[in-house]
């Protein structure tokens, strides 16, 4: 207890000083550099050359690129860590990232130091971001209280093409072990990808199809780690072989974990095993590149919860995906580049467990076959009366066939979604310190399926009726960000948005039990488009000894679609709805106007130079309040959080302590319970260095250890449907190592 009090006292003193610290994955610290009389060349793994430079733009004023994080005034040595990246992302070249909406970024070094099985876990405690944490193998990002169909998950610009938008129990087949970077994108840049992404985009990127030609030869890295809380271990190998203008990439990864420990015991039924592999080939030309890859992912993960543990409920997932992308740089004419992305996926998962007779087997199956294609032109800079205009115009299309079946798989019948869209994203620099980024998207979506009409929520003797149905929607969205460069390298922004999205197939056509989530879901085939009007103010500084970002936003939804707990229980069939002994919670999809308002802040302050290194104080805060018209609470909203930390780093070492306090969520939705607060304390220590032996094929390494939830606190996630019966992992220690060659 005395040690815990010392930890808490230290964290509290940090908060008084200000700064940012995210318990799971804080924004990256700036690199520490040192001037040397004879600098050594960079390792081969970092060298990049373009086969042909882009033509220079016209000599007119353009927006300055995002400022890199400045090195300390007294540099003290190089690091492998990437700089802080709080720039606005989600934009192609030609439109500066600093003008399109805030982004939260987990860099490669952060992923290496603390890998997670799901993308949502990587960003769990970032300001404004959390995750569903439904199971170790199923944790989808939640952005400012919005999840599922409102958050697009993608890898290298192509959607994840899974069924994670249909239920919290469904995992995302993108493993962070193979990722180089994970971003949470908001603002105008989201309209390049989807009108559904009202909440934002969770984007993973890697080098499977690189956009610049790497250095010749063979290079890559080996990653491995192990944890105590679940006796888990994971590993990955990523290799690039470059000959002339051809790049061959292969990677393979895997992980295994047993049931994880919680304060006072073990959380039953939380095992996970997952693996994947991919191969891709890219050919570079004088005017661009083209690449094609194939990847495979498989996972078996268990679903925690009282009933799930009794029935040994688990999900066996498998996905095969083919992706391609390329770029053609044009000489002359109105356009300077043409870019394209394609993807086709075959996805299936089985929800398995004991049936009523005690036999183990498949109880439900979900199948998703999906294709996607996008193409865009980047036009040459255009001189206007207001300033220079740069940007892109593009179009995309997609097709999705979705179905579920089995004894407990009557959630949704065969459903087909077809969509097509056109979009534009432009930046206008109309004064030396002013710029405007604007995006627009018009989309057509047609969703066909089987619509059910239920006579009442409780069975009274009449059976539901069904009929084939088809709904068409034309969501139209616009988003604009006005950016002002202020003194002291500070940037202010004002973002205004009107976004629309079509209901998803589950929201329209759900009509039965979902075994893994323990819900009996009823859709509404008459749902209308969901519309959002939003305004956001932002202030940030990316360079110097004090780096920060602060945002305040207000979002007004017209016809917000949500799942409402009715308070009734059901069995696997409708004729059991109203039975007090039913095993499924009944939920209905409905629409109400809603208002979301919140604030976010994080910062890093370099306060001292000690023992050849830099001492940095960190801090964060985020708050969200979401209510329906009339004052009722929107369900499953994350709590207010306050955190801070202290770190020291030099040329090789990084030591960091972070503390975050999540306040109680005392504003639950209808038929929800309040969620108590928790304290999350984390400490990490890592060492990175080059391998200077000329005979060794290896160039550098990183080793370290991380301790998480060091106070062994009870952590319940207010966003989760299973928060009342499932705790997140208790105290854990993880050792990790990465070897580069």
XYZ file of C-alpha atoms in Angstrom, residues 68-666:
599
model
C 8.773 18.567 -37.370
C 9.302 18.354 -33.661
C 12.318 20.434 -32.812
C 15.269 18.817 -31.122
C 16.186 20.091 -27.649
C 18.387 23.173 -27.481
C 21.233 21.009 -26.202
C 21.072 17.824 -28.281
C 22.333 14.717 -26.539
C 22.267 11.778 -28.924
C 20.303 9.957 -31.655
C 17.227 7.783 -31.068
C 15.308 5.318 -33.169
C 12.021 6.796 -31.949
C 9.923 8.746 -34.417
C 8.977 12.334 -33.510
C 5.633 13.374 -32.108
C 3.091 13.246 -34.938
C -0.010 15.195 -34.050
C -0.369 16.626 -37.548
C -3.673 16.403 -39.332
C -3.650 13.251 -41.413
C -5.667 11.340 -43.959
C -4.578 13.450 -46.912
C -2.722 12.710 -50.145
C 0.374 14.556 -51.227
C -0.527 17.976 -52.545
C -2.756 18.742 -49.576
C -0.909 19.562 -46.390
C -1.812 17.280 -43.483
C -1.862 20.169 -41.032
C -5.177 21.407 -42.313
C -7.536 18.467 -42.419
C -8.422 17.390 -38.882
C -6.617 16.132 -35.787
C -5.008 12.702 -35.839
C -3.798 10.392 -33.111
C -0.780 8.368 -34.182
C 0.898 5.283 -32.742
C 4.357 5.031 -34.296
C 6.276 1.860 -35.076
C 8.497 2.171 -32.017
C 5.442 2.509 -29.761
C 3.822 -0.578 -31.268
C 7.063 -2.495 -30.763
C 7.339 -1.443 -27.123
C 3.794 -2.448 -26.251
C 2.106 -4.647 -28.871
C -1.576 -5.556 -28.608
C -3.735 -8.166 -30.286
C -6.202 -5.623 -31.699
C -5.918 -2.102 -33.127
C -8.377 -0.768 -30.573
C -6.128 -1.823 -27.699
C -3.196 0.128 -29.140
C -5.077 3.432 -28.782
C -7.214 2.509 -25.749
C -6.229 5.478 -23.578
C -5.452 8.144 -26.170
C -7.402 11.379 -25.607
C -10.733 11.134 -27.409
C -10.194 7.472 -28.267
C -10.928 4.196 -26.514
C -12.044 0.713 -27.622
C -14.775 -1.827 -27.099
C -12.494 -4.336 -25.249
C -15.149 -7.020 -25.702
C -12.567 -9.822 -25.780
C -8.775 -10.111 -26.173
C -9.388 -10.969 -29.829
C -12.151 -8.420 -30.447
C -11.541 -4.772 -29.590
C -12.615 -2.145 -32.107
C -11.663 1.565 -31.802
C -14.241 3.964 -30.365
C -13.694 7.599 -31.426
C -15.357 10.324 -29.364
C -18.041 7.882 -28.242
C -18.811 6.615 -31.777
C -18.184 3.032 -32.860
C -19.164 0.170 -35.217
C -20.482 1.460 -38.580
C -19.479 5.048 -37.737
C -15.771 4.148 -37.581
C -14.050 2.790 -40.664
C -11.150 0.415 -39.991
C -8.677 0.088 -42.852
C -5.205 -1.124 -43.765
C -3.147 0.612 -46.436
C -6.252 2.498 -47.591
C -8.463 -0.599 -48.047
C -11.229 -1.422 -45.556
C -10.822 -4.298 -43.128
C -13.704 -6.128 -44.906
C -14.819 -8.050 -41.839
C -17.991 -8.088 -39.726
C -16.609 -6.164 -36.752
C -19.141 -3.415 -37.532
C -21.956 -5.888 -36.792
C -21.069 -6.723 -33.202
C -18.504 -6.038 -30.486
C -17.629 -9.747 -30.330
C -16.281 -9.706 -33.891
C -12.556 -9.085 -34.167
C -10.640 -7.009 -36.696
C -8.321 -9.176 -38.866
C -5.510 -6.598 -38.777
C -2.760 -7.495 -36.318
C -0.584 -4.621 -35.010
C 2.400 -6.995 -35.157
C 2.548 -6.320 -38.904
C 1.866 -2.569 -38.664
C 4.321 0.288 -39.047
C 1.856 2.965 -37.919
C -1.713 3.256 -36.655
C -3.615 6.531 -37.048
C -6.981 7.812 -35.920
C -8.112 10.217 -38.654
C -10.815 12.862 -38.325
C -11.862 15.947 -40.268
C -12.068 16.559 -44.046
C -9.582 13.763 -44.829
C -12.134 11.101 -43.870
C -14.262 11.929 -46.916
C -11.644 10.378 -49.184
C -12.690 6.979 -47.895
C -16.280 6.794 -46.702
C -19.435 8.673 -45.792
C -20.062 6.074 -43.077
C -17.028 7.270 -41.094
C -18.853 10.024 -39.214
C -16.794 9.125 -36.143
C -13.469 8.849 -37.932
C -11.077 6.306 -39.414
C -8.707 3.866 -37.723
C -5.944 3.336 -40.272
C -3.032 0.890 -40.151
C -0.160 1.157 -42.607
C 2.831 -1.044 -43.432
C 5.337 -1.655 -46.226
C 3.653 -4.538 -48.005
C 3.297 -2.348 -51.100
C 5.758 0.547 -50.596
C 5.267 3.860 -52.356
C 9.001 4.619 -52.543
C 11.777 2.274 -53.657
C 13.719 0.922 -50.654
C 17.488 0.465 -50.627
C 18.808 -2.502 -52.560
C 19.291 -5.805 -50.774
C 17.443 -7.737 -48.089
C 16.358 -6.042 -44.884
C 13.667 -6.332 -42.263
C 13.102 -7.037 -38.601
C 12.186 -9.709 -36.092
C 9.810 -8.873 -33.227
C 8.990 -10.904 -30.118
C 7.463 -10.350 -26.680
C 5.992 -12.229 -23.732
C 3.599 -11.225 -20.923
C 2.919 -12.534 -17.423
C -0.788 -11.719 -17.049
C -1.886 -14.379 -19.541
C 1.373 -16.279 -20.143
C 1.109 -14.834 -23.618
C 3.770 -14.624 -26.281
C 3.888 -13.219 -29.801
C 6.330 -12.751 -32.631
C 6.670 -11.455 -36.165
C 9.139 -11.497 -39.055
C 8.981 -8.773 -41.715
C 11.291 -8.965 -44.742
C 11.827 -6.795 -47.832
C 13.983 -8.043 -50.716
C 14.886 -5.354 -53.257
C 16.514 -6.024 -56.616
C 16.774 -3.270 -59.184
C 13.228 -1.817 -59.274
C 11.362 -4.827 -57.892
C 10.428 -5.221 -54.218
C 9.296 -8.495 -52.682
C 7.739 -8.253 -49.216
C 6.826 -11.152 -46.933
C 5.730 -11.154 -43.320
C 4.445 -13.708 -40.837
C 3.255 -13.293 -37.287
C 1.517 -15.152 -34.501
C 0.386 -14.865 -30.895
C -0.972 -17.083 -28.132
C -2.373 -16.291 -24.692
C -4.225 -18.156 -21.956
C -7.007 -16.792 -19.749
C -5.745 -13.534 -18.242
C -5.534 -12.792 -14.541
C -7.586 -10.109 -12.833
C -7.446 -8.810 -9.256
C -8.347 -11.777 -7.059
C -8.465 -14.437 -9.748
C -8.753 -15.235 -13.451
C -11.171 -13.885 -16.058
C -12.559 -17.118 -17.533
C -12.734 -17.789 -21.245
C -10.246 -15.162 -22.473
C -7.797 -17.324 -24.425
C -6.623 -16.263 -27.862
C -4.525 -17.666 -30.660
C -3.936 -15.828 -33.927
C -1.565 -15.950 -36.873
C -1.152 -14.460 -40.298
C 1.103 -14.172 -43.285
C 1.338 -12.088 -46.414
C 3.339 -11.714 -49.597
C 3.436 -8.817 -52.044
C 5.449 -7.747 -55.051
C 5.880 -4.153 -56.232
C 7.445 -2.933 -59.456
C 8.727 0.622 -59.791
C 8.861 2.486 -63.075
C 10.224 5.833 -64.153
C 6.773 7.344 -63.658
C 5.443 5.478 -60.630
C 4.838 2.005 -59.250
C 2.302 -0.828 -59.101
C 1.982 -3.557 -56.500
C -0.151 -6.583 -55.718
C -0.322 -8.590 -52.497
C -2.179 -11.407 -50.785
C -2.641 -11.855 -47.060
C -4.217 -14.450 -44.812
C -5.353 -14.128 -41.198
C -6.792 -16.673 -38.809
C -7.722 -16.479 -35.163
C -9.510 -18.435 -32.455
C -10.462 -16.296 -29.486
C -12.763 -16.906 -26.547
C -15.596 -14.649 -25.391
C -15.566 -13.656 -21.701
C -18.729 -13.463 -19.621
C -20.642 -15.672 -17.231
C -22.780 -17.512 -19.782
C -20.005 -17.539 -22.376
C -17.580 -19.182 -19.954
C -20.119 -21.879 -19.078
C -20.703 -22.607 -22.771
C -17.036 -22.255 -23.793
C -18.104 -19.672 -26.384
C -15.379 -18.856 -28.879
C -14.984 -17.536 -32.397
C -12.885 -19.103 -35.148
C -12.143 -16.431 -37.757
C -10.443 -16.687 -41.139
C -9.869 -14.113 -43.865
C -8.056 -14.083 -47.195
C -7.587 -10.724 -48.902
C -6.004 -9.597 -52.161
C -4.985 -5.944 -52.399
C -3.289 -3.736 -54.941
C -2.243 -0.135 -55.261
C -0.231 2.047 -57.590
C 0.663 5.510 -58.792
C 1.371 7.011 -62.185
C 3.044 10.426 -62.216
C 2.041 12.472 -65.226
C 4.087 14.959 -67.214
C 2.131 18.000 -68.344
C -1.598 18.488 -68.484
C -4.033 19.319 -65.733
C -3.052 16.431 -63.458
C 0.277 15.537 -61.905
C -0.534 12.046 -60.549
C -3.042 9.224 -60.785
C -3.399 6.790 -57.867
C -5.464 3.622 -57.374
C -6.330 1.077 -54.683
C -8.208 -2.244 -54.979
C -9.139 -4.986 -52.540
C -11.155 -8.235 -52.565
C -11.863 -10.335 -49.497
C -13.295 -13.700 -48.481
C -14.135 -13.675 -44.757
C -15.822 -16.266 -42.539
C -16.103 -16.932 -38.833
C -17.801 -19.591 -36.752
C -19.248 -18.857 -33.324
C -18.774 -22.062 -31.365
C -19.819 -23.401 -27.975
C -22.040 -25.835 -26.108
C -25.655 -26.160 -27.183
C -28.661 -26.849 -24.953
C -27.857 -30.577 -24.924
C -24.237 -29.982 -23.970
C -22.734 -30.794 -27.370
C -19.839 -28.635 -28.550
C -19.914 -27.287 -32.093
C -20.693 -24.393 -34.412
C -23.744 -22.428 -33.327
C -23.517 -19.561 -35.826
C -21.591 -18.680 -38.953
C -20.980 -15.248 -40.494
C -19.804 -14.895 -44.083
C -18.653 -11.640 -45.694
C -17.442 -11.323 -49.277
C -16.445 -7.796 -50.165
C -14.712 -5.832 -52.919
C -13.529 -2.223 -52.997
C -11.811 0.053 -55.528
C -10.740 3.693 -55.401
C -9.006 5.978 -57.902
C -8.033 9.619 -57.707
C -6.260 12.316 -59.674
C -4.058 14.938 -58.038
C -4.330 18.094 -60.097
C -1.520 20.559 -60.667
C -1.512 23.691 -58.471
C -4.037 26.188 -59.763
C -3.519 29.934 -59.339
C -6.760 31.645 -58.304
C -7.645 35.181 -57.317
C -7.548 34.040 -53.673
C -4.342 32.003 -53.777
C -2.979 28.661 -54.923
C -5.316 25.669 -54.945
C -4.019 22.105 -54.622
C -5.903 18.873 -54.137
C -7.414 15.690 -55.537
C -10.628 14.448 -57.100
C -11.581 10.810 -56.899
C -14.184 8.092 -57.055
C -14.691 4.777 -55.320
C -17.050 1.832 -55.410
C -17.757 -1.218 -53.301
C -19.812 -4.401 -53.120
C -20.614 -6.513 -50.054
C -22.424 -9.841 -49.639
C -23.227 -10.625 -45.998
C -25.004 -13.545 -44.363
C -25.340 -15.378 -41.064
C -26.763 -18.785 -40.262
C -26.798 -21.679 -37.844
C -28.710 -22.589 -34.713
C -27.943 -19.246 -33.023
C -27.105 -17.325 -36.163
C -30.432 -15.884 -37.208
C -29.168 -12.351 -36.606
C -29.357 -11.305 -40.254
C -30.305 -13.044 -43.480
C -28.607 -12.628 -46.864
C -27.818 -8.957 -47.449
C -26.159 -7.121 -50.321
C -24.725 -3.618 -50.251
C -23.634 -1.729 -53.356
C -22.187 1.744 -53.199
C -20.456 4.291 -55.424
C -19.139 7.760 -54.632
C -17.266 10.762 -55.953
C -15.242 13.099 -53.752
C -12.834 15.999 -53.760
C -10.330 17.329 -51.247
C -8.778 20.758 -51.829
C -6.487 23.179 -50.029
C -6.424 26.932 -50.638
C -3.566 28.997 -49.243
C -5.110 32.476 -49.465
C -2.714 34.409 -47.202
C 0.776 33.852 -45.765
C -0.668 32.603 -42.463
C -4.141 31.435 -43.532
C -5.284 28.317 -45.360
C -8.540 26.509 -45.998
C -9.014 22.792 -46.571
C -12.397 21.619 -47.825
C -13.756 18.227 -48.844
C -17.009 17.041 -50.322
C -18.436 13.594 -51.009
C -21.607 12.354 -52.702
C -22.358 8.656 -52.335
C -25.038 6.273 -53.537
C -25.783 3.215 -51.393
C -28.285 0.420 -51.975
C -28.815 -2.136 -49.197
C -30.941 -5.195 -49.929
C -32.027 -7.867 -47.472
C -34.885 -9.512 -45.596
C -36.954 -7.078 -43.515
C -38.844 -8.393 -40.495
C -41.867 -6.837 -38.839
C -42.374 -7.764 -35.191
C -45.928 -7.331 -33.820
C -44.529 -6.329 -30.396
C -41.362 -6.502 -28.362
C -42.846 -9.208 -26.128
C -44.310 -12.330 -27.734
C -48.105 -12.391 -27.498
C -48.889 -15.243 -29.877
C -48.392 -13.522 -33.254
C -45.317 -14.406 -35.285
C -43.245 -11.752 -37.135
C -43.629 -11.366 -40.869
C -40.830 -10.980 -43.382
C -40.366 -9.787 -46.947
C -37.544 -8.948 -49.313
C -36.601 -5.289 -49.054
C -34.261 -2.840 -50.721
C -33.386 0.649 -49.531
C -31.447 3.320 -51.442
C -29.730 6.347 -49.935
C -27.681 9.281 -51.228
C -25.538 10.597 -48.348
C -23.955 13.997 -49.089
C -21.178 15.294 -46.858
C -18.980 18.393 -46.705
C -16.193 19.331 -44.334
C -13.963 22.396 -44.119
C -11.086 23.433 -41.862
C -9.842 27.025 -41.579
C -6.273 27.135 -40.296
C -4.341 30.108 -38.895
C -0.598 30.102 -38.202
C 0.083 31.977 -34.971
C 3.303 33.176 -33.339
C 5.438 30.764 -31.330
C 4.801 27.981 -33.910
C 1.195 27.613 -32.746
C -1.578 26.677 -35.195
C -5.279 27.376 -34.602
C -8.046 25.675 -36.565
C -11.801 25.873 -36.962
C -13.492 22.845 -38.534
C -17.120 22.826 -39.666
C -18.787 19.662 -40.969
C -22.071 18.325 -42.289
C -21.928 14.557 -42.722
C -24.551 11.994 -43.632
C -24.499 8.219 -43.575
C -26.858 5.472 -44.682
C -28.039 2.869 -42.162
C -26.054 -0.354 -42.233
C -27.513 -3.764 -43.123
C -27.733 -4.867 -39.481
C -29.480 -1.656 -38.434
C -32.096 -2.265 -41.134
C -32.527 -6.023 -41.171
C -31.455 -7.551 -37.810
C -34.046 -10.049 -36.611
C -32.718 -12.531 -34.103
C -30.265 -13.828 -31.541
C -26.550 -13.095 -31.555
C -25.010 -15.770 -29.390
C -21.565 -14.316 -28.691
C -22.825 -10.884 -27.586
C -25.797 -12.342 -25.737
C -28.290 -10.054 -27.521
C -31.536 -10.512 -29.434
C -31.481 -7.701 -31.984
C -34.390 -6.151 -33.857
C -33.669 -3.842 -36.796
C -35.881 -1.237 -38.421
C -36.171 -1.316 -42.208
C -37.667 2.192 -42.167
C -34.629 3.949 -40.717
C -33.612 7.180 -42.444
C -30.208 8.709 -43.127
C -28.264 9.791 -40.054
C -27.073 13.401 -40.292
C -24.450 15.222 -38.242
C -23.564 18.908 -38.025
C -20.355 19.621 -36.143
C -17.991 22.414 -35.211
C -14.549 22.030 -33.675
C -11.895 24.423 -32.386
C -8.286 23.307 -32.223
C -4.977 24.667 -31.000
C -1.654 22.893 -31.321
C 2.106 23.289 -31.237
C 4.326 20.579 -32.712
C 7.823 21.959 -32.141
C 9.954 23.311 -29.332
C 10.275 22.244 -25.714
C 6.508 22.403 -25.165
C 4.322 20.495 -27.617
C 0.575 20.274 -27.198
C -2.792 19.871 -28.869
C -6.195 20.945 -27.532
C -9.601 20.420 -29.174
C -13.166 21.303 -28.249
C -16.065 20.016 -30.348
C -19.851 20.075 -30.600
C -21.779 17.528 -32.674
C -25.518 17.621 -33.318
C -27.052 14.435 -34.762
C -30.364 14.379 -36.590
C -31.711 10.823 -36.402
C -28.873 9.218 -34.421
C -29.178 5.419 -34.855
C -28.432 3.357 -31.756
C -29.114 0.051 -30.052
C -31.505 0.496 -27.178
C -31.742 -2.088 -24.408
C -35.473 -2.710 -23.941
C -35.224 -4.432 -20.554
C -36.722 -7.651 -21.992
C -35.033 -11.037 -22.189
C -35.330 -13.515 -25.053
C -34.263 -17.015 -25.969
C -32.989 -17.917 -29.418
C -36.439 -17.415 -30.992
C -38.909 -14.547 -30.937
C -41.585 -16.638 -29.209
C -39.407 -16.582 -26.069
C -39.161 -12.772 -25.858
C -40.520 -11.669 -22.522
C -39.414 -14.842 -20.738
C -37.657 -13.730 -17.514
C -35.339 -16.730 -17.872
C -34.163 -15.774 -21.363
C -30.403 -15.750 -21.993
C -30.330 -12.837 -24.472
C -30.758 -9.108 -23.823
C -33.281 -7.660 -26.255
C -32.095 -4.569 -28.162
C -33.829 -2.547 -30.850
C -32.409 -0.177 -33.457
C -34.055 3.212 -33.308
C -33.417 6.892 -34.108
C -33.380 9.950 -31.884
C -31.729 13.357 -32.164
C -28.582 13.515 -30.052
C -25.870 15.981 -29.027
C -22.211 15.149 -28.360
C -19.853 17.742 -26.845
C -16.376 17.238 -25.548
C -12.836 18.464 -25.026
C -9.412 16.850 -25.405
C -5.952 17.957 -24.398
C -2.474 16.478 -24.314
C 1.010 17.911 -24.104
C 4.705 17.185 -23.623
C 7.009 19.596 -21.800
C 10.787 19.156 -21.740
C 11.678 20.470 -18.274
C 15.321 19.558 -17.663
C 18.493 17.942 -18.947
C 19.752 15.262 -16.614
C 22.668 12.799 -16.908
C 22.989 13.426 -20.632
C 19.269 12.981 -21.297
C 16.002 14.922 -21.404
C 13.327 14.912 -18.691
C 9.810 15.365 -20.060
C 6.546 15.935 -18.200
C 3.408 14.660 -19.920
C -0.319 15.162 -19.368
C -3.724 14.449 -20.901
C -7.415 15.091 -20.348
C -10.573 14.183 -22.231
C -14.276 14.572 -21.509
C -17.408 13.682 -23.466
C -21.075 14.252 -22.674
C -23.693 12.737 -25.000
C -27.451 13.121 -24.572
C -30.593 12.598 -26.577
C -33.144 15.301 -27.190
C -35.039 15.518 -23.934
C -31.974 14.868 -21.765
C -31.690 11.049 -21.705
C -28.156 9.676 -21.865
C -26.667 8.068 -24.961
C -25.620 4.523 -23.946
C -22.063 3.208 -23.627
C -20.171 6.497 -23.501
C -16.538 6.560 -22.273
C -15.767 8.327 -18.989
C -13.845 11.505 -18.281
C -10.111 10.762 -17.959
C -7.157 12.664 -16.519
C -3.557 11.525 -16.716
C 0.075 12.486 -16.543
C 3.568 11.097 -16.552
C 7.301 11.590 -16.428
C 9.956 10.311 -18.813
C 13.694 10.430 -19.360
C 15.485 9.529 -22.567
C 18.937 9.823 -24.015
C 20.639 8.433 -27.100
C 19.780 4.836 -26.163
C 17.565 4.656 -23.100
C 13.889 5.481 -22.601
C 12.290 5.370 -19.141
C 8.680 6.419 -18.648
C 6.036 6.332 -15.931
C 2.404 7.175 -16.754
C -0.726 7.367 -14.665
C -4.323 7.790 -15.816
C -7.472 8.114 -13.764
C -10.808 7.288 -15.386
C -13.681 8.822 -13.473
C -16.891 6.941 -12.782
C -19.411 6.957 -15.613
C -22.491 8.053 -13.671
